[in-house]
Short mmCIF file of C-alpha atoms in Angstrom, two decimals:
data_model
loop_
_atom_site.label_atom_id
_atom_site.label_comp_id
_atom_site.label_asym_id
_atom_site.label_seq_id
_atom_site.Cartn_x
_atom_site.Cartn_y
_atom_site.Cartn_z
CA UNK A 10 -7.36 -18.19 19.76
CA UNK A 11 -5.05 -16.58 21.71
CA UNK A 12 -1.77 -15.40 19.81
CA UNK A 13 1.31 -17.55 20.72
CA UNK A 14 3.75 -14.34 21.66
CA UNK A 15 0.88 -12.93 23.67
CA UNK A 16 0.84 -15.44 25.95
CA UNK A 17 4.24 -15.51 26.09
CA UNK A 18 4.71 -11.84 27.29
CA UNK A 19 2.12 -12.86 30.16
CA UNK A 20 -0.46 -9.56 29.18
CA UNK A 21 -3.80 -9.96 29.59
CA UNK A 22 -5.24 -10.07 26.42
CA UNK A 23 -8.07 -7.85 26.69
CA UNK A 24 -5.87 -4.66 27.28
CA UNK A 25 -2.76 -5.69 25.20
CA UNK A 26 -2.04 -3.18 23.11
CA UNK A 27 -1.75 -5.85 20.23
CA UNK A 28 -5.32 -6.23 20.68
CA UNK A 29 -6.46 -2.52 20.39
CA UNK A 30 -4.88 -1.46 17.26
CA UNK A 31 -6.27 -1.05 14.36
CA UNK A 32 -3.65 -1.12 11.20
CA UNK A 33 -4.10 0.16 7.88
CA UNK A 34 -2.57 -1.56 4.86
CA UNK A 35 -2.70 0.57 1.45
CA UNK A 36 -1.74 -1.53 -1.50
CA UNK A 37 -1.81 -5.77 -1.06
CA UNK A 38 1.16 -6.05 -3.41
CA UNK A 39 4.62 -7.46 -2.51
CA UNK A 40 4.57 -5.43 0.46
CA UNK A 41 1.69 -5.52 1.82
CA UNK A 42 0.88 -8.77 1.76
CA UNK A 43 4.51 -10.06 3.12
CA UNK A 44 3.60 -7.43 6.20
CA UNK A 45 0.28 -8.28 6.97
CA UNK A 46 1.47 -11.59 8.08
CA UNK A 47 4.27 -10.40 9.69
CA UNK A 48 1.91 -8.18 11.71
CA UNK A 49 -0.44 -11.08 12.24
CA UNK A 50 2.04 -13.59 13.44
CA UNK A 51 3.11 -10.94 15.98
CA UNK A 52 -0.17 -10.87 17.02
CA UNK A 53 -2.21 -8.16 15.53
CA UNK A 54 -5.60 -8.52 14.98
CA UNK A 55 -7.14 -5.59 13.34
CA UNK A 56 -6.36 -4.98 10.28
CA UNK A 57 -7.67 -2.97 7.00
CA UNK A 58 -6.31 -3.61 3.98
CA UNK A 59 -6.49 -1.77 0.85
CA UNK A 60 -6.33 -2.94 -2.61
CA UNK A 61 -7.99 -2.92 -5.92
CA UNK A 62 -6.09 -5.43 -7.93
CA UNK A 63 -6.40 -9.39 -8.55
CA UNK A 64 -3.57 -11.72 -7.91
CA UNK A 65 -1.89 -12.65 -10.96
CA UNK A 66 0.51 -15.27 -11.62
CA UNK A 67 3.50 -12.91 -11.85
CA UNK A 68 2.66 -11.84 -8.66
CA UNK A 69 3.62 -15.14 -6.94
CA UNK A 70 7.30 -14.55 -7.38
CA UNK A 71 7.25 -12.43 -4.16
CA UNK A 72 3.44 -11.86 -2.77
CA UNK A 73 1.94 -13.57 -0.44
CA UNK A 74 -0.66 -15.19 -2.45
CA UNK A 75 -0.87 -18.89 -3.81
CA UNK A 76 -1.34 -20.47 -7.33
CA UNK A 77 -4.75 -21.54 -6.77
CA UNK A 78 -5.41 -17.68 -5.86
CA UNK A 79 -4.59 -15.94 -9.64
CA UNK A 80 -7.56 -14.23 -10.90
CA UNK A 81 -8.88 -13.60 -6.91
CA UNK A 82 -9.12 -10.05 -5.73
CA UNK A 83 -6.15 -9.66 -3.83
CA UNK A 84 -7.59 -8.21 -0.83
CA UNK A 85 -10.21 -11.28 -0.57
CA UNK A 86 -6.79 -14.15 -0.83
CA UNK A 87 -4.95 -12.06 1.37
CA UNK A 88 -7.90 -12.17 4.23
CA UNK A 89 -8.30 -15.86 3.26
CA UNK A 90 -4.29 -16.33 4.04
CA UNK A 91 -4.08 -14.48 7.45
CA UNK A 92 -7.00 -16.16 8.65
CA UNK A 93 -5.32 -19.28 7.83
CA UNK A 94 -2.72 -17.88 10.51
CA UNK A 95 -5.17 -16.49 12.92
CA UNK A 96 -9.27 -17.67 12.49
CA UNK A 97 -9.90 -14.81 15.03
CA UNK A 98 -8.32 -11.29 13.16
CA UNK A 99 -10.94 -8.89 12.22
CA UNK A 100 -10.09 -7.66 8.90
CA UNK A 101 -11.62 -5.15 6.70
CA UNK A 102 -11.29 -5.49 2.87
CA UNK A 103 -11.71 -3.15 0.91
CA UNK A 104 -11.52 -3.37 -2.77
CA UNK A 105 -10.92 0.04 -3.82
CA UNK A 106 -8.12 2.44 -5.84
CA UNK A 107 -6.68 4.69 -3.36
CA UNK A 108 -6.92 8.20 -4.04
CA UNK A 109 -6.36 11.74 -2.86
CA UNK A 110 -10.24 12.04 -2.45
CA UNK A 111 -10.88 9.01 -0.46
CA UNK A 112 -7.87 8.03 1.57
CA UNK A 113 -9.02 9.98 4.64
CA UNK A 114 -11.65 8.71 4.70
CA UNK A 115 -10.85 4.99 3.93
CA UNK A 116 -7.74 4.91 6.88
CA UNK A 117 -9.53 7.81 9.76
CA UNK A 118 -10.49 4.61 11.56
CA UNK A 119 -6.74 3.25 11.84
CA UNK A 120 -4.21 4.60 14.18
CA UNK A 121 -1.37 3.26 12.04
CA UNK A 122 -1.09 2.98 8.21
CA UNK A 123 1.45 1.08 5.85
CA UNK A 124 2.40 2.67 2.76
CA UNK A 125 2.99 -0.41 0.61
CA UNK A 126 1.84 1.20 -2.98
CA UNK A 127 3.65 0.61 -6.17
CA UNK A 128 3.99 3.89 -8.02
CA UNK A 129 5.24 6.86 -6.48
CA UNK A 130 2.65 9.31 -6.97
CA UNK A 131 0.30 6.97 -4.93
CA UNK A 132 3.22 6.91 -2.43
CA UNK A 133 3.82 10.50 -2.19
CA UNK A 134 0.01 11.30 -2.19
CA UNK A 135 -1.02 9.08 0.72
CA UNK A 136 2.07 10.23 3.10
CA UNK A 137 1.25 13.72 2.47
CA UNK A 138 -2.53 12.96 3.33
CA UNK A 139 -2.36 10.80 6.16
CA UNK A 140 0.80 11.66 7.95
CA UNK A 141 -0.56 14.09 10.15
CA UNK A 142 -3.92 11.97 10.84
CA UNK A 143 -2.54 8.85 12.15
CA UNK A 144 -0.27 7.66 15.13
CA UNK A 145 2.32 6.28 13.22
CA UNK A 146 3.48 5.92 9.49
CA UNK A 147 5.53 3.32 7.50
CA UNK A 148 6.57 3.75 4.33
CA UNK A 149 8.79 2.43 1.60
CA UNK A 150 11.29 3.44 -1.44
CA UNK A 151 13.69 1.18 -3.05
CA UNK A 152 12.83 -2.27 -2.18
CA UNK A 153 13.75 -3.67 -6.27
CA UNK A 154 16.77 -5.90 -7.41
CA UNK A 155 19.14 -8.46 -5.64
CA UNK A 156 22.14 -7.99 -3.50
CA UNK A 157 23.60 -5.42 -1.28
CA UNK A 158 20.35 -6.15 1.23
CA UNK A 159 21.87 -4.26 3.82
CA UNK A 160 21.38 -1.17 2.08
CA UNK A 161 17.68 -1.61 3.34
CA UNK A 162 17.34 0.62 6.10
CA UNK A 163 15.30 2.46 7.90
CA UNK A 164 15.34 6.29 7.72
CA UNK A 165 13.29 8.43 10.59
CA UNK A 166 11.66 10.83 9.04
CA UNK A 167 9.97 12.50 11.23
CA UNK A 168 8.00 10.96 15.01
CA UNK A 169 5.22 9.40 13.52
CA UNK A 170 6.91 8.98 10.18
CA UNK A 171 9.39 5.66 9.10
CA UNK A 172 10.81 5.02 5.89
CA UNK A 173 12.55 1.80 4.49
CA UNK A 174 14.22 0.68 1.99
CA UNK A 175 17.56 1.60 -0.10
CA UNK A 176 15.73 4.78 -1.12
CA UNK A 177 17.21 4.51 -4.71
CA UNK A 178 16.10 1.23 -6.88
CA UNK A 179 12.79 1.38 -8.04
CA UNK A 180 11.07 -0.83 -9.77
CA UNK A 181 11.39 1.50 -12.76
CA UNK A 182 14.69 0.39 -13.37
CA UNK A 183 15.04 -3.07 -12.17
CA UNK A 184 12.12 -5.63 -11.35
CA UNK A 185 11.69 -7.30 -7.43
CA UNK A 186 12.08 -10.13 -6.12
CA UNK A 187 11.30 -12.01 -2.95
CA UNK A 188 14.02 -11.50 -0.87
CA UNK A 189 14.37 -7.83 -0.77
CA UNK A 190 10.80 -7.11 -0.98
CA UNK A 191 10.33 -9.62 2.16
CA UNK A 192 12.81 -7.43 4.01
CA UNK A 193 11.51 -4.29 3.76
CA UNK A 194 7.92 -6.04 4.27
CA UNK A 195 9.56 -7.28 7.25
CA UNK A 196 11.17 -4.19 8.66
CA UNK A 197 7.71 -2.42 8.46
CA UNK A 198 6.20 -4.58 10.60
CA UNK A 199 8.92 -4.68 13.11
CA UNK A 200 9.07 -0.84 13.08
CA UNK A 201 5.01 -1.02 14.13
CA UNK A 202 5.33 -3.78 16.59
CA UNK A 203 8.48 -1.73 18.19
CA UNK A 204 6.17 1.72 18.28
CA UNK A 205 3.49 -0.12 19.47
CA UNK A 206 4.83 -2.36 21.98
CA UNK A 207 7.64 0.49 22.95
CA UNK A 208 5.52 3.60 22.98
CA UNK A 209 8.45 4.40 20.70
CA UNK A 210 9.66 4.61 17.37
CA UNK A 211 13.98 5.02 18.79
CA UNK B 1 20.41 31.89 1.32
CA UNK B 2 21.04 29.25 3.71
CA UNK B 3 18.42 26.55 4.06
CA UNK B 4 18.46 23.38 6.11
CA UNK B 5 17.77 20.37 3.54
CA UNK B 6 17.47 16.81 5.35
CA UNK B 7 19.76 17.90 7.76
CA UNK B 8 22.22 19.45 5.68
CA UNK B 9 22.90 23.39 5.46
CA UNK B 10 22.43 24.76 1.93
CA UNK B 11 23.30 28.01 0.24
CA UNK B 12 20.27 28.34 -2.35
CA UNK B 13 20.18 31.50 -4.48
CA UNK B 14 16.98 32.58 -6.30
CA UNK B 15 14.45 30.39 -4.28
CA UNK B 16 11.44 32.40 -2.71
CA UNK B 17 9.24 29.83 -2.64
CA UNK B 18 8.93 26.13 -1.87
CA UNK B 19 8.12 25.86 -5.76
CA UNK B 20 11.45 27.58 -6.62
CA UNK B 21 13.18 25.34 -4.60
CA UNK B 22 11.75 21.93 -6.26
CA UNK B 23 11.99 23.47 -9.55
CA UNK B 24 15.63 24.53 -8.72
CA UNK B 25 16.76 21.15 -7.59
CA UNK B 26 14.82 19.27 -10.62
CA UNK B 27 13.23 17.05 -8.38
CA UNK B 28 10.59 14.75 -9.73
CA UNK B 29 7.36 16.71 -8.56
CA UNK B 30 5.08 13.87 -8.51
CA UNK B 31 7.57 11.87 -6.40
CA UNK B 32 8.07 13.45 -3.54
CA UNK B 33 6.75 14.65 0.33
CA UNK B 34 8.03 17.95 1.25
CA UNK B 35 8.17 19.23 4.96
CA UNK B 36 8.53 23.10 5.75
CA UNK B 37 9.80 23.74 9.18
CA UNK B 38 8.33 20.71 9.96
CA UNK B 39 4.76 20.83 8.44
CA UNK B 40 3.82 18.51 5.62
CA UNK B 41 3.14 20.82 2.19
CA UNK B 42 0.82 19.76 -0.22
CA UNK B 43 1.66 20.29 -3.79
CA UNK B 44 -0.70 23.07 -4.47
CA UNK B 45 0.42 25.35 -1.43
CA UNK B 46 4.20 24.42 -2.31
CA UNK B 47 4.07 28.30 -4.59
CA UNK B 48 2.91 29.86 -1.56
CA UNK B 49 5.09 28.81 0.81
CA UNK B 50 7.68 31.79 1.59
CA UNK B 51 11.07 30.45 2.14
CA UNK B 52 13.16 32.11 4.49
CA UNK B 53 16.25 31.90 6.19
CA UNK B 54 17.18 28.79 8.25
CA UNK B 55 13.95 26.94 6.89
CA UNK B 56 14.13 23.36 7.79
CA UNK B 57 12.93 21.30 4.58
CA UNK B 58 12.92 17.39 4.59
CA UNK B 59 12.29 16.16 0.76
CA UNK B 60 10.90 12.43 1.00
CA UNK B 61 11.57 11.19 -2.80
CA UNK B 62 10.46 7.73 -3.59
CA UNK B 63 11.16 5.20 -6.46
CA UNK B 64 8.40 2.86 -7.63
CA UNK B 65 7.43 -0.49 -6.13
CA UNK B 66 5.58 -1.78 -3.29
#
Protein backbone atom coordinates (compact mmCIF):
# COMPACT_ATOMS: atom_id res chain seq x y z
CA UNK A 1 0.00 0.00 0.00
CA UNK A 2 1.17 3.10 -0.90
CA UNK A 3 0.78 5.91 1.89
CA UNK A 4 -1.99 8.46 1.01
CA UNK A 5 0.38 11.80 1.57
CA UNK A 6 3.05 10.07 -0.48
CA UNK A 7 1.26 10.02 -3.35
CA UNK A 8 0.12 13.19 -2.83
CA UNK A 9 3.62 14.90 -2.78
CA UNK A 10 4.14 13.03 -6.28
CA UNK A 11 7.79 11.22 -4.91
CA UNK A 12 8.59 8.15 -6.07
CA UNK A 13 8.26 5.90 -3.42
CA UNK A 14 11.27 3.93 -3.60
CA UNK A 15 13.63 6.94 -2.78
CA UNK A 16 11.22 8.99 -0.51
CA UNK A 17 12.85 9.71 2.33
CA UNK A 18 9.66 8.49 4.30
CA UNK A 19 10.56 5.22 3.05
CA UNK A 20 14.28 5.04 4.18
CA UNK A 21 14.05 5.90 7.73
CA UNK A 22 14.24 3.92 10.28
CA UNK A 23 12.63 5.45 13.75
CA UNK A 24 13.23 4.43 17.14
CA UNK A 25 10.49 4.57 19.76
CA UNK A 26 11.74 4.05 23.54
CA UNK A 27 8.85 3.58 25.88
CA UNK A 28 5.06 2.56 24.21
CA UNK A 29 3.33 4.58 26.92
CA UNK A 30 1.12 7.67 26.36
CA UNK A 31 3.66 8.97 24.16
CA UNK A 32 4.80 6.66 22.29
CA UNK A 33 2.06 5.06 21.23
CA UNK A 34 0.00 8.46 20.31
CA UNK A 35 3.40 9.15 18.02
CA UNK A 36 3.84 6.07 16.38
CA UNK A 37 0.66 6.63 14.62
CA UNK A 38 1.21 9.97 14.01
CA UNK A 39 4.46 8.92 12.30
CA UNK A 40 2.66 6.14 10.49
CA UNK A 41 -0.19 8.13 9.13
CA UNK A 42 2.47 10.51 7.74
CA UNK A 43 3.82 7.78 6.13
CA UNK A 44 6.65 6.17 7.92
CA UNK A 45 7.29 2.79 7.65
CA UNK A 46 10.11 1.66 9.74
CA UNK A 47 9.75 1.69 12.93
CA UNK A 48 11.30 0.08 16.32
CA UNK A 49 9.61 0.34 19.24
CA UNK A 50 10.67 -0.22 22.66
CA UNK A 51 8.78 -1.33 25.59
CA UNK A 52 8.60 -3.79 28.36
CA UNK A 53 5.24 -3.22 29.88
CA UNK A 54 1.55 -4.70 29.24
CA UNK A 55 -1.36 -2.51 28.53
CA UNK A 56 -3.43 -2.04 31.44
CA UNK A 57 -6.76 -0.68 31.77
CA UNK A 58 -5.59 2.64 33.27
CA UNK A 59 -3.63 3.03 30.43
CA UNK A 60 -6.61 3.54 28.05
CA UNK A 61 -7.35 6.98 29.36
CA UNK A 62 -4.66 8.37 26.96
CA UNK A 63 -2.61 5.37 25.08
CA UNK A 64 -3.18 4.19 22.09
CA UNK A 65 -4.29 0.82 22.98
CA UNK A 66 -7.93 -0.71 23.13
CA UNK A 67 -10.00 -2.53 25.86
CA UNK A 68 -9.77 -5.81 24.35
CA UNK A 69 -5.80 -5.17 24.49
CA UNK A 70 -5.29 -5.02 28.70
CA UNK A 71 -3.05 -7.68 29.79
CA UNK A 72 -1.16 -7.63 25.99
CA UNK A 73 2.45 -6.61 25.87
CA UNK A 74 2.26 -3.24 24.80
CA UNK A 75 4.72 -3.36 22.13
CA UNK A 76 2.80 -6.50 20.46
CA UNK A 77 -1.00 -4.15 20.55
CA UNK A 78 0.81 -1.30 19.47
CA UNK A 79 2.29 -3.26 16.18
CA UNK A 80 -1.19 -4.84 15.92
CA UNK A 81 -2.74 -1.04 15.85
CA UNK A 82 -0.35 0.58 13.25
CA UNK A 83 -0.70 -2.23 11.05
CA UNK A 84 -4.30 -1.70 11.24
CA UNK A 85 -3.25 1.81 9.66
CA UNK A 86 -0.65 0.57 7.33
CA UNK A 87 -0.51 -3.65 6.57
CA UNK A 88 2.88 -2.79 4.91
CA UNK A 89 5.20 -0.95 8.00
CA UNK A 90 8.05 -3.02 9.07
CA UNK A 91 8.18 -2.83 12.69
CA UNK A 92 10.50 -4.21 15.18
CA UNK A 93 9.24 -5.06 18.74
CA UNK A 94 11.09 -5.39 21.17
CA UNK A 95 10.02 -6.29 24.58
CA UNK A 96 12.74 -5.15 26.69
CA UNK A 97 13.60 -2.50 29.84
CA UNK A 98 15.76 0.09 28.46
CA UNK A 99 18.92 0.59 30.08
CA UNK A 100 22.26 2.34 30.12
CA UNK A 101 23.88 -1.06 29.05
CA UNK A 102 21.73 -1.87 26.18
CA UNK A 103 20.30 1.22 24.59
CA UNK A 104 23.14 1.51 22.06
CA UNK A 105 22.83 -1.24 21.11
CA UNK A 106 18.98 -1.67 20.90
CA UNK A 107 18.55 2.01 18.73
CA UNK A 108 22.44 1.90 16.54
CA UNK A 109 20.19 0.68 13.73
CA UNK A 110 17.80 3.88 13.81
CA UNK A 111 18.74 7.22 12.53
CA UNK A 112 16.12 8.91 14.69
CA UNK A 113 14.93 8.04 18.25
CA UNK A 114 11.84 9.25 20.40
CA UNK A 115 12.33 9.68 23.95
CA UNK A 116 8.82 8.84 25.18
CA UNK A 117 9.89 7.19 28.78
CA UNK A 118 8.06 7.83 31.95
CA UNK A 119 10.56 8.47 34.70
CA UNK A 120 13.24 10.82 34.38
CA UNK A 121 16.22 8.92 35.04
CA UNK A 122 15.27 6.70 31.98
CA UNK A 123 14.82 10.08 30.21
CA UNK A 124 17.99 11.64 31.16
CA UNK A 125 19.95 8.31 30.63
CA UNK A 126 18.88 7.59 27.05
CA UNK A 127 19.47 11.41 25.78
CA UNK A 128 22.81 11.37 27.24
CA UNK A 129 23.52 7.92 25.45
CA UNK A 130 22.09 8.31 22.21
CA UNK A 131 22.26 11.94 21.41
CA UNK A 132 25.42 11.92 19.80
CA UNK A 133 24.70 8.46 17.87
CA UNK A 134 21.67 9.30 16.00
CA UNK A 135 20.51 11.92 13.31
CA UNK A 136 17.98 13.43 15.21
CA UNK A 137 16.45 13.38 18.83
CA UNK A 138 12.96 14.06 20.33
CA UNK A 139 12.32 14.25 23.63
CA UNK A 140 9.80 15.21 26.24
CA UNK A 141 9.25 16.94 29.87
CA UNK A 142 6.04 18.14 31.19
CA UNK A 143 3.33 16.69 29.20
CA UNK A 144 0.85 16.06 32.80
CA UNK A 145 -2.43 17.96 33.81
CA UNK A 146 -5.16 19.98 31.88
CA UNK A 147 -5.22 23.48 30.61
CA UNK A 148 -2.84 26.11 29.58
CA UNK A 149 -1.90 23.61 26.37
CA UNK A 150 -0.09 26.22 24.80
CA UNK A 151 2.53 26.07 27.24
CA UNK A 152 3.59 22.88 25.20
CA UNK A 153 6.36 23.91 23.20
CA UNK A 154 9.11 22.99 21.65
CA UNK A 155 12.59 23.96 22.95
CA UNK A 156 15.85 23.42 20.48
CA UNK A 157 18.25 22.09 22.31
CA UNK A 158 20.81 21.57 20.42
CA UNK A 159 20.86 20.39 16.04
CA UNK A 160 19.98 17.00 16.42
CA UNK A 161 18.31 17.54 19.76
CA UNK A 162 14.23 18.68 20.29
CA UNK A 163 12.47 18.94 23.39
CA UNK A 164 8.64 19.33 24.10
CA UNK A 165 6.52 19.89 26.44
CA UNK A 166 5.83 22.64 29.33
CA UNK A 167 9.12 21.48 30.85
CA UNK A 168 7.61 21.79 34.43
CA UNK A 169 4.47 19.32 35.27
CA UNK A 170 5.42 15.97 35.74
CA UNK A 171 3.56 13.33 36.37
CA UNK A 172 4.94 13.39 39.91
CA UNK A 173 2.72 15.99 40.82
CA UNK A 174 -0.31 15.77 38.75
CA UNK A 175 -1.55 12.63 36.65
CA UNK A 176 -2.09 12.89 32.41
CA UNK A 177 -4.53 12.88 30.43
CA UNK A 178 -5.32 12.56 26.76
CA UNK A 179 -5.26 15.78 25.51
CA UNK A 180 -1.97 17.08 26.56
CA UNK A 181 -0.21 13.90 26.26
CA UNK A 182 -1.68 13.70 22.49
CA UNK A 183 -0.05 17.07 21.90
CA UNK A 184 3.21 16.60 22.79
CA UNK A 185 2.86 12.97 21.09
CA UNK A 186 1.85 15.00 18.26
CA UNK A 187 4.48 17.67 18.17
CA UNK A 188 7.18 14.87 18.18
CA UNK A 189 6.15 13.51 15.25
CA UNK A 190 5.73 16.70 13.41
CA UNK A 191 9.22 17.82 14.60
CA UNK A 192 10.59 14.31 12.76
CA UNK A 193 8.49 14.58 9.71
CA UNK A 194 9.71 18.46 9.44
CA UNK A 195 13.65 17.23 9.91
CA UNK A 196 13.08 14.61 7.72
CA UNK A 197 11.14 15.97 4.99
CA UNK A 198 13.08 19.57 5.48
CA UNK A 199 16.62 18.42 5.94
CA UNK A 200 15.92 20.70 8.89
CA UNK A 201 14.99 20.95 12.30
CA UNK A 202 14.30 25.45 11.96
CA UNK B 1 33.13 33.46 37.44
CA UNK B 2 31.01 34.02 34.57
CA UNK B 3 29.45 31.01 32.93
CA UNK B 4 26.97 30.80 30.08
CA UNK B 5 23.85 28.67 31.47
CA UNK B 6 21.07 27.98 28.67
CA UNK B 7 21.87 31.05 27.20
CA UNK B 8 22.05 33.15 30.09
CA UNK B 9 25.41 34.73 31.58
CA UNK B 10 26.04 33.67 35.19
CA UNK B 11 28.39 34.84 37.89
CA UNK B 12 29.09 31.40 39.81
CA UNK B 13 31.56 31.53 42.71
CA UNK B 14 33.19 28.35 44.09
CA UNK B 15 32.43 26.00 41.06
CA UNK B 16 35.59 24.17 39.58
CA UNK B 17 33.95 21.49 38.32
CA UNK B 18 30.81 20.46 36.45
CA UNK B 19 29.97 18.57 39.85
CA UNK B 20 30.29 21.85 41.82
CA UNK B 21 28.12 23.43 39.63
CA UNK B 22 25.07 20.78 39.89
CA UNK B 23 25.69 20.48 43.47
CA UNK B 24 25.68 24.36 43.72
CA UNK B 25 22.45 24.84 41.91
CA UNK B 26 20.67 21.73 43.80
CA UNK B 27 19.63 20.31 40.74
CA UNK B 28 18.07 16.90 40.80
CA UNK B 29 21.17 14.74 39.64
CA UNK B 30 19.29 11.91 38.31
CA UNK B 31 17.12 14.29 36.24
CA UNK B 32 19.05 15.95 34.14
CA UNK B 33 21.42 16.11 30.60
CA UNK B 34 24.26 18.40 30.96
CA UNK B 35 26.21 19.88 27.90
CA UNK B 36 29.83 21.43 28.36
CA UNK B 37 30.77 23.72 25.60
CA UNK B 38 28.62 21.80 23.68
CA UNK B 39 29.54 18.10 24.43
CA UNK B 40 27.09 15.86 26.20
CA UNK B 41 28.68 14.87 29.95
CA UNK B 42 27.92 11.78 31.44
CA UNK B 43 27.35 11.70 35.10
CA UNK B 44 30.52 10.04 36.08
CA UNK B 45 32.93 12.51 34.13
CA UNK B 46 30.65 15.53 35.43
CA UNK B 47 33.77 15.77 38.67
CA UNK B 48 36.25 15.94 36.06
CA UNK B 49 35.10 18.34 33.97
CA UNK B 50 37.19 21.72 34.63
CA UNK B 51 34.98 24.67 34.40
CA UNK B 52 36.36 27.68 33.10
CA UNK B 53 35.54 30.96 32.06
CA UNK B 54 32.83 31.60 29.41
CA UNK B 55 31.87 27.75 29.50
CA UNK B 56 28.72 27.25 27.64
CA UNK B 57 26.50 24.72 29.81
CA UNK B 58 22.90 23.71 28.65
CA UNK B 59 21.12 21.75 31.74
CA UNK B 60 18.19 19.56 30.15
CA UNK B 61 15.99 18.81 33.48
CA UNK B 62 13.00 16.68 32.97
CA UNK B 63 9.81 15.88 35.06
CA UNK B 64 8.28 12.40 34.92
CA UNK B 65 5.84 11.06 32.34
CA UNK B 66 5.87 9.80 28.94
Amino acid sequence: MISGNVKKRGLKNHSDPLFLVKIGIAGCGGLGSNCAFNLVRSGFIKLKIVDFDIVEASNLNRQFYFSDQVNMPKVDALEANLKRINPDIKIDAIRERLNRANVKKIFADCDIVVEALDEVECKSMIVSSLVNKVKFMVAASGIAGFGNSDQIKIKRIKKNLALVGDLKTGTEKVPPFSPKVNIAAAKQADLILEYVLKGTTE
Amino acid sequence: MILRINGEEEDIAGCDNLLELINTKRLKREAIVVEHNRRIVLKERWRETVLSEKDNIEIVSFVGGG
